[in-house]
Amino acid sequence: MHSRYAVFGQPIAHSLSPRIHTLFAAQFGIALDYRAIEAGREDFVQVLDAFARNGGRGANVTLPLKEDAAALCAECSERARRCGSVNTLLRVGDMWHGDSTDGAGLLRDLREHHDFDPRDQRILLLGAGGAARAAAFAFIDAGAAELVIANRTFERADTLAAAIDAPSRVAARAWTELSIGDGFDLVVNATAAGHAGAAFDLPCDRLASRTFCYDLSYGKAASPFLDWARATGASHVSDGLGMLVEQAAESFAIWHGRRPDTAPVHAELRAQLVAASKK
């Protein structure tokens, strides 16, 4: 009998999660039924309940549902509770337990695939949604020297900065007041703007060539930010495909008690994205 899992979000048809988890399961001979299920904020509760009634044992959650998922959990891990964001659900009895693997996946990708350790670094985080919240706490826990959070709605950035409660190292900034010419080591885009296909715009004429620019999205959704970063002088840019695979591996381990090998999965998906970009 196949175990039932899914990823919920809107939009969701583009998601690589079903392929990722199918490849992970094959490494252990696990029979897995993992699907992408469309759900917006207005119908997420009903769709998730239907999934549970039909035998759903675990789920991933993506835009725009991570904070909503946290509110639905009977219990949350410490890291999910702190950041108020859940991307991994596990069914225990008739309740959902929530966890957040985004931060761990991001740090693992940065350290192992980009040779970037956030410790003692100056970081600019763009966005204040569910994924941004997980990233912010992960950066502070990893020892970042300074974290500036900017969001088009300043109040959301300010609320996140206050929740982290490290005033000597964390500050909120209005989008229109950003000045990154004084040098950040890492700029992370956690906004959803790229999913709408809009051009990326930030009040900055030039980035230091050493600045690493990283988008939490992947593929076409990451292109607007990465194109902007290259045009403004960044020599090292990356999308978030590695983070996607690494956070998925953390989720897989929560559900199945075994952590898969991410390297071949990452290589296969990167090759697929490159091939698709040439069509």
CSV table of C-alpha atoms in Angstrom, one decimal:
chain,number,residue,atom,x,y,z
A,1,MET,CA,0.0,0.0,0.0
A,2,HIS,CA,1.3,3.4,-1.0
A,3,SER,CA,1.7,6.0,1.8
A,4,ARG,CA,0.0,9.3,0.9
A,5,TYR,CA,1.8,12.6,1.0
A,6,ALA,CA,1.4,15.9,-0.8
A,7,VAL,CA,2.5,19.5,-1.3
A,8,PHE,CA,-0.1,22.2,-0.9
A,9,GLY,CA,0.2,25.7,-2.3
A,10,GLN,CA,-1.0,28.2,-4.9
A,11,PRO,CA,0.2,28.1,-7.6
A,12,ILE,CA,1.4,24.5,-7.3
A,13,ALA,CA,1.4,22.9,-10.8
A,14,HIS,CA,5.1,23.8,-11.3
A,15,SER,CA,6.2,22.1,-8.1
A,16,LEU,CA,9.2,19.8,-8.2
A,17,SER,CA,8.4,18.3,-4.8
A,18,PRO,CA,6.6,15.2,-6.2
A,19,ARG,CA,9.6,14.3,-8.3
A,20,ILE,CA,12.0,15.0,-5.4
A,21,HIS,CA,10.2,12.8,-3.0
A,22,THR,CA,9.7,10.0,-5.5
A,23,LEU,CA,13.4,10.0,-6.1
A,24,PHE,CA,14.1,10.0,-2.4
A,25,ALA,CA,11.6,7.1,-1.8
A,26,ALA,CA,13.3,5.0,-4.5
A,27,GLN,CA,16.6,5.1,-2.6
A,28,PHE,CA,14.9,3.1,0.1
A,29,GLY,CA,12.4,1.1,-1.8
A,30,ILE,CA,9.5,3.0,-0.2
A,31,ALA,CA,6.1,2.9,-2.1
A,32,LEU,CA,5.0,6.5,-2.1
A,33,ASP,CA,2.0,8.4,-3.4
A,34,TYR,CA,3.1,12.1,-3.4
A,35,ARG,CA,1.0,14.7,-5.2
A,36,ALA,CA,0.7,18.4,-5.7
A,37,ILE,CA,-2.6,19.8,-4.5
A,38,GLU,CA,-3.8,23.3,-5.3
A,39,ALA,CA,-5.0,25.2,-2.3
A,40,GLY,CA,-5.3,28.9,-1.5
A,41,ARG,CA,-5.7,30.6,1.9
A,42,GLU,CA,-9.5,30.6,1.6
A,43,ASP,CA,-9.8,26.8,1.1
A,44,PHE,CA,-6.7,25.3,2.7
A,45,VAL,CA,-8.4,24.1,5.8
A,46,GLN,CA,-11.1,22.2,3.9
A,47,VAL,CA,-8.6,20.7,1.3
A,48,LEU,CA,-6.2,19.6,4.0
A,49,ASP,CA,-9.0,18.0,6.0
A,50,ALA,CA,-10.1,16.1,2.9
A,51,PHE,CA,-6.5,14.9,2.4
A,52,ALA,CA,-6.3,13.6,6.0
A,53,ARG,CA,-9.7,11.8,5.7
A,54,ASN,CA,-8.3,10.0,2.6
A,55,GLY,CA,-5.3,8.7,4.4
A,56,GLY,CA,-2.8,11.6,4.1
A,57,ARG,CA,0.1,11.0,6.5
A,58,GLY,CA,2.3,14.0,5.8
A,59,ALA,CA,2.5,17.1,3.7
A,60,ASN,CA,4.7,19.9,2.6
A,61,VAL,CA,3.3,23.5,2.5
A,62,THR,CA,4.5,26.3,0.3
A,63,LEU,CA,3.3,29.8,-0.8
A,64,PRO,CA,1.1,31.3,0.6
A,65,LEU,CA,0.2,28.8,3.3
A,66,LYS,CA,3.1,28.4,5.7
A,67,GLU,CA,1.9,30.7,8.4
A,68,ASP,CA,-1.7,29.3,8.0
A,69,ALA,CA,-0.3,25.8,8.5
A,70,ALA,CA,1.4,26.8,11.7
A,71,ALA,CA,-2.0,27.9,13.1
A,72,LEU,CA,-3.6,24.5,12.3
A,73,CYS,CA,-1.1,22.4,14.2
A,74,ALA,CA,-1.8,20.8,17.5
A,75,GLU,CA,1.9,20.8,18.2
A,76,CYS,CA,4.9,22.4,16.5
A,77,SER,CA,8.6,21.9,16.8
A,78,GLU,CA,10.6,24.5,18.6
A,79,ARG,CA,12.0,26.0,15.4
A,80,ALA,CA,8.6,26.1,13.8
A,81,ARG,CA,7.1,27.7,16.9
A,82,ARG,CA,9.8,30.4,17.1
A,83,CYS,CA,9.4,31.5,13.4
A,84,GLY,CA,5.6,31.0,13.2
A,85,SER,CA,6.0,29.1,9.9
A,86,VAL,CA,5.4,25.5,9.0
A,87,ASN,CA,6.4,23.8,5.8
A,88,THR,CA,6.2,20.2,7.0
A,89,LEU,CA,3.1,18.4,8.4
A,90,LEU,CA,3.0,15.0,10.1
A,91,ARG,CA,-0.3,13.3,10.9
A,92,VAL,CA,-0.2,11.9,14.5
A,93,GLY,CA,-3.6,10.3,15.4
A,94,ASP,CA,-6.2,12.9,14.3
A,95,MET,CA,-3.9,15.9,14.6
A,96,TRP,CA,-1.2,17.6,12.6
A,97,HIS,CA,2.3,18.2,14.0
A,98,GLY,CA,4.2,20.9,12.3
A,99,ASP,CA,7.9,21.6,11.6
A,100,SER,CA,9.9,24.0,9.6
A,101,THR,CA,12.8,22.6,7.5
A,102,ASP,CA,13.3,25.7,5.3
A,103,GLY,CA,16.0,27.2,7.5
A,104,ALA,CA,17.9,24.0,7.9
A,105,GLY,CA,17.7,23.4,4.1
A,106,LEU,CA,18.9,26.9,3.3
A,107,LEU,CA,21.9,26.7,5.7
A,108,ARG,CA,22.9,23.3,4.4
A,109,ASP,CA,22.8,24.5,0.8
A,110,LEU,CA,24.7,27.7,1.5
A,111,ARG,CA,27.4,25.9,3.5
A,112,GLU,CA,27.8,22.7,1.4
A,113,HIS,CA,27.2,23.9,-2.1
A,114,HIS,CA,28.2,27.6,-2.0
A,115,ASP,CA,30.9,27.6,0.6
A,116,PHE,CA,29.1,30.4,2.5
A,117,ASP,CA,28.8,30.4,6.3
A,118,PRO,CA,26.5,33.0,7.6
A,119,ARG,CA,28.5,33.4,10.8
A,120,ASP,CA,29.8,36.9,11.3
A,121,GLN,CA,28.3,38.0,7.9
A,122,ARG,CA,26.1,41.0,7.1
A,123,ILE,CA,22.9,39.8,5.5
A,124,LEU,CA,20.0,41.6,3.8
A,125,LEU,CA,16.7,39.6,3.7
A,126,LEU,CA,14.0,40.8,1.3
A,127,GLY,CA,10.5,39.7,2.3
A,128,ALA,CA,8.8,38.8,5.6
A,129,GLY,CA,6.5,35.8,4.7
A,130,GLY,CA,6.7,32.2,5.8
A,131,ALA,CA,10.0,31.3,4.1
A,132,ALA,CA,11.6,34.6,5.1
A,133,ARG,CA,10.7,34.0,8.7
A,134,ALA,CA,12.4,30.6,8.7
A,135,ALA,CA,15.4,32.0,7.0
A,136,ALA,CA,15.7,35.0,9.4
A,137,PHE,CA,15.7,32.8,12.5
A,138,ALA,CA,18.2,30.4,10.9
A,139,PHE,CA,20.6,33.2,10.1
A,140,ILE,CA,20.6,34.6,13.6
A,141,ASP,CA,21.0,31.1,15.1
A,142,ALA,CA,23.9,30.6,12.7
A,143,GLY,CA,25.7,33.6,14.1
A,144,ALA,CA,25.1,36.3,11.5
A,145,ALA,CA,26.7,39.6,12.6
A,146,GLU,CA,23.8,41.7,11.2
A,147,LEU,CA,20.5,40.9,9.6
A,148,VAL,CA,18.5,43.6,7.9
A,149,ILE,CA,14.9,42.7,7.0
A,150,ALA,CA,13.2,44.7,4.3
A,151,ASN,CA,9.6,44.3,3.0
A,152,ARG,CA,7.3,46.4,0.9
A,153,THR,CA,5.0,46.5,3.8
A,154,PHE,CA,7.3,47.8,6.5
A,155,GLU,CA,5.1,46.7,9.4
A,156,ARG,CA,5.6,43.0,8.5
A,157,ALA,CA,9.4,43.4,8.5
A,158,ASP,CA,9.2,45.3,11.8
A,159,THR,CA,7.1,42.5,13.3
A,160,LEU,CA,9.5,39.8,12.2
A,161,ALA,CA,12.5,41.7,13.6
A,162,ALA,CA,10.7,42.2,16.9
A,163,ALA,CA,9.9,38.5,17.0
A,164,ILE,CA,13.5,37.5,16.7
A,165,ASP,CA,14.3,39.7,19.7
A,166,ALA,CA,18.0,40.3,18.9
A,167,PRO,CA,18.0,44.2,18.6
A,168,SER,CA,21.7,44.5,18.5
A,169,ARG,CA,21.9,42.3,15.3
A,170,VAL,CA,18.5,42.6,13.6
A,171,ALA,CA,16.8,45.6,12.1
A,172,ALA,CA,13.8,46.3,9.9
A,173,ARG,CA,14.1,48.6,7.0
A,174,ALA,CA,11.5,50.2,4.7
A,175,TRP,CA,11.9,49.0,1.1
A,176,THR,CA,12.2,52.6,-0.2
A,177,GLU,CA,14.9,53.4,2.4
A,178,LEU,CA,17.3,50.6,1.4
A,179,SER,CA,20.9,51.4,0.7
A,180,ILE,CA,23.1,48.4,0.1
A,181,GLY,CA,26.0,50.2,-1.4
A,182,ASP,CA,27.7,50.0,2.0
A,183,GLY,CA,28.2,46.3,1.5
A,184,PHE,CA,26.2,43.2,2.5
A,185,ASP,CA,27.9,39.8,2.2
A,186,LEU,CA,24.6,38.1,1.3
A,187,VAL,CA,21.3,39.4,-0.2
A,188,VAL,CA,18.5,36.9,0.0
A,189,ASN,CA,15.3,37.4,-2.0
A,190,ALA,CA,12.3,35.7,-0.2
A,191,THR,CA,9.6,37.7,-1.9
A,192,ALA,CA,7.0,36.1,-4.2
A,193,ALA,CA,7.4,38.8,-6.9
A,194,GLY,CA,9.2,36.4,-9.3
A,195,HIS,CA,6.2,34.0,-9.3
A,196,ALA,CA,4.2,36.8,-11.0
A,197,GLY,CA,6.8,37.3,-13.6
A,198,ALA,CA,7.3,40.9,-12.7
A,199,ALA,CA,10.7,42.7,-13.1
A,200,PHE,CA,12.6,43.0,-9.9
A,201,ASP,CA,13.4,46.5,-8.6
A,202,LEU,CA,15.4,47.7,-5.7
A,203,PRO,CA,16.8,51.2,-5.0
A,204,CYS,CA,20.4,50.3,-5.6
A,205,ASP,CA,22.8,51.3,-8.4
A,206,ARG,CA,25.6,49.0,-7.7
A,207,LEU,CA,26.4,45.9,-5.7
A,208,ALA,CA,29.9,45.0,-4.4
A,209,SER,CA,31.2,42.2,-6.7
A,210,ARG,CA,31.8,40.0,-3.6
A,211,THR,CA,28.1,40.1,-2.6
A,212,PHE,CA,26.4,36.8,-2.9
A,213,CYS,CA,22.8,37.1,-4.2
A,214,TYR,CA,20.5,34.1,-3.5
A,215,ASP,CA,16.8,33.6,-4.4
A,216,LEU,CA,14.7,31.2,-2.4
A,217,SER,CA,12.8,30.4,-5.5
A,218,TYR,CA,14.1,28.4,-8.5
A,219,GLY,CA,13.8,28.3,-12.2
A,220,LYS,CA,11.8,31.1,-13.9
A,221,ALA,CA,10.6,32.5,-10.6
A,222,ALA,CA,14.1,33.3,-9.6
A,223,SER,CA,15.1,34.9,-12.9
A,224,PRO,CA,14.0,38.5,-12.2
A,225,PHE,CA,16.0,38.8,-9.0
A,226,LEU,CA,19.1,37.0,-10.3
A,227,ASP,CA,19.0,39.1,-13.5
A,228,TRP,CA,18.9,42.3,-11.4
A,229,ALA,CA,21.7,41.0,-9.2
A,230,ARG,CA,24.0,40.3,-12.2
A,231,ALA,CA,23.1,43.7,-13.8
A,232,THR,CA,24.1,45.5,-10.6
A,233,GLY,CA,27.4,43.9,-10.2
A,234,ALA,CA,27.1,40.7,-8.2
A,235,SER,CA,29.5,38.0,-9.4
A,236,HIS,CA,28.0,35.1,-7.4
A,237,VAL,CA,24.3,34.4,-7.7
A,238,SER,CA,22.1,31.3,-7.2
A,239,ASP,CA,18.6,30.2,-7.2
A,240,GLY,CA,17.1,28.1,-4.4
A,241,LEU,CA,17.0,24.7,-6.0
A,242,GLY,CA,19.6,23.4,-3.6
A,243,MET,CA,17.5,24.7,-0.7
A,244,LEU,CA,14.4,23.0,-2.1
A,245,VAL,CA,16.1,19.6,-2.3
A,246,GLU,CA,17.8,20.0,1.2
A,247,GLN,CA,14.6,21.1,3.0
A,248,ALA,CA,12.8,18.2,1.3
A,249,ALA,CA,15.3,15.8,2.6
A,250,GLU,CA,14.7,17.1,6.1
A,251,SER,CA,11.0,16.6,5.6
A,252,PHE,CA,11.5,13.1,4.3
A,253,ALA,CA,13.6,12.2,7.4
A,254,ILE,CA,10.8,13.5,9.6
A,255,TRP,CA,8.3,11.2,7.9
A,256,HIS,CA,10.4,8.1,7.3
A,257,GLY,CA,13.2,8.3,9.8
A,258,ARG,CA,15.9,8.2,7.1
A,259,ARG,CA,17.7,11.0,5.3
A,260,PRO,CA,18.2,10.5,1.6
A,261,ASP,CA,21.2,11.3,-0.5
A,262,THR,CA,20.5,14.7,-2.0
A,263,ALA,CA,23.4,15.0,-4.5
A,264,PRO,CA,21.9,12.8,-7.4
A,265,VAL,CA,18.5,14.4,-7.0
A,266,HIS,CA,19.9,17.9,-7.1
A,267,ALA,CA,22.0,17.0,-10.2
A,268,GLU,CA,19.0,15.5,-12.0
A,269,LEU,CA,16.7,18.5,-11.3
A,270,ARG,CA,19.3,21.0,-12.3
A,271,ALA,CA,19.8,19.3,-15.6
A,272,GLN,CA,16.1,19.3,-16.2
A,273,LEU,CA,15.9,23.1,-15.5
A,274,VAL,CA,18.8,23.8,-17.8
A,275,ALA,CA,17.2,21.8,-20.6
A,276,ALA,CA,13.9,23.5,-20.1
A,277,SER,CA,15.5,26.9,-20.3
A,278,LYS,CA,17.0,26.1,-23.7
A,279,LYS,CA,13.6,25.2,-25.2
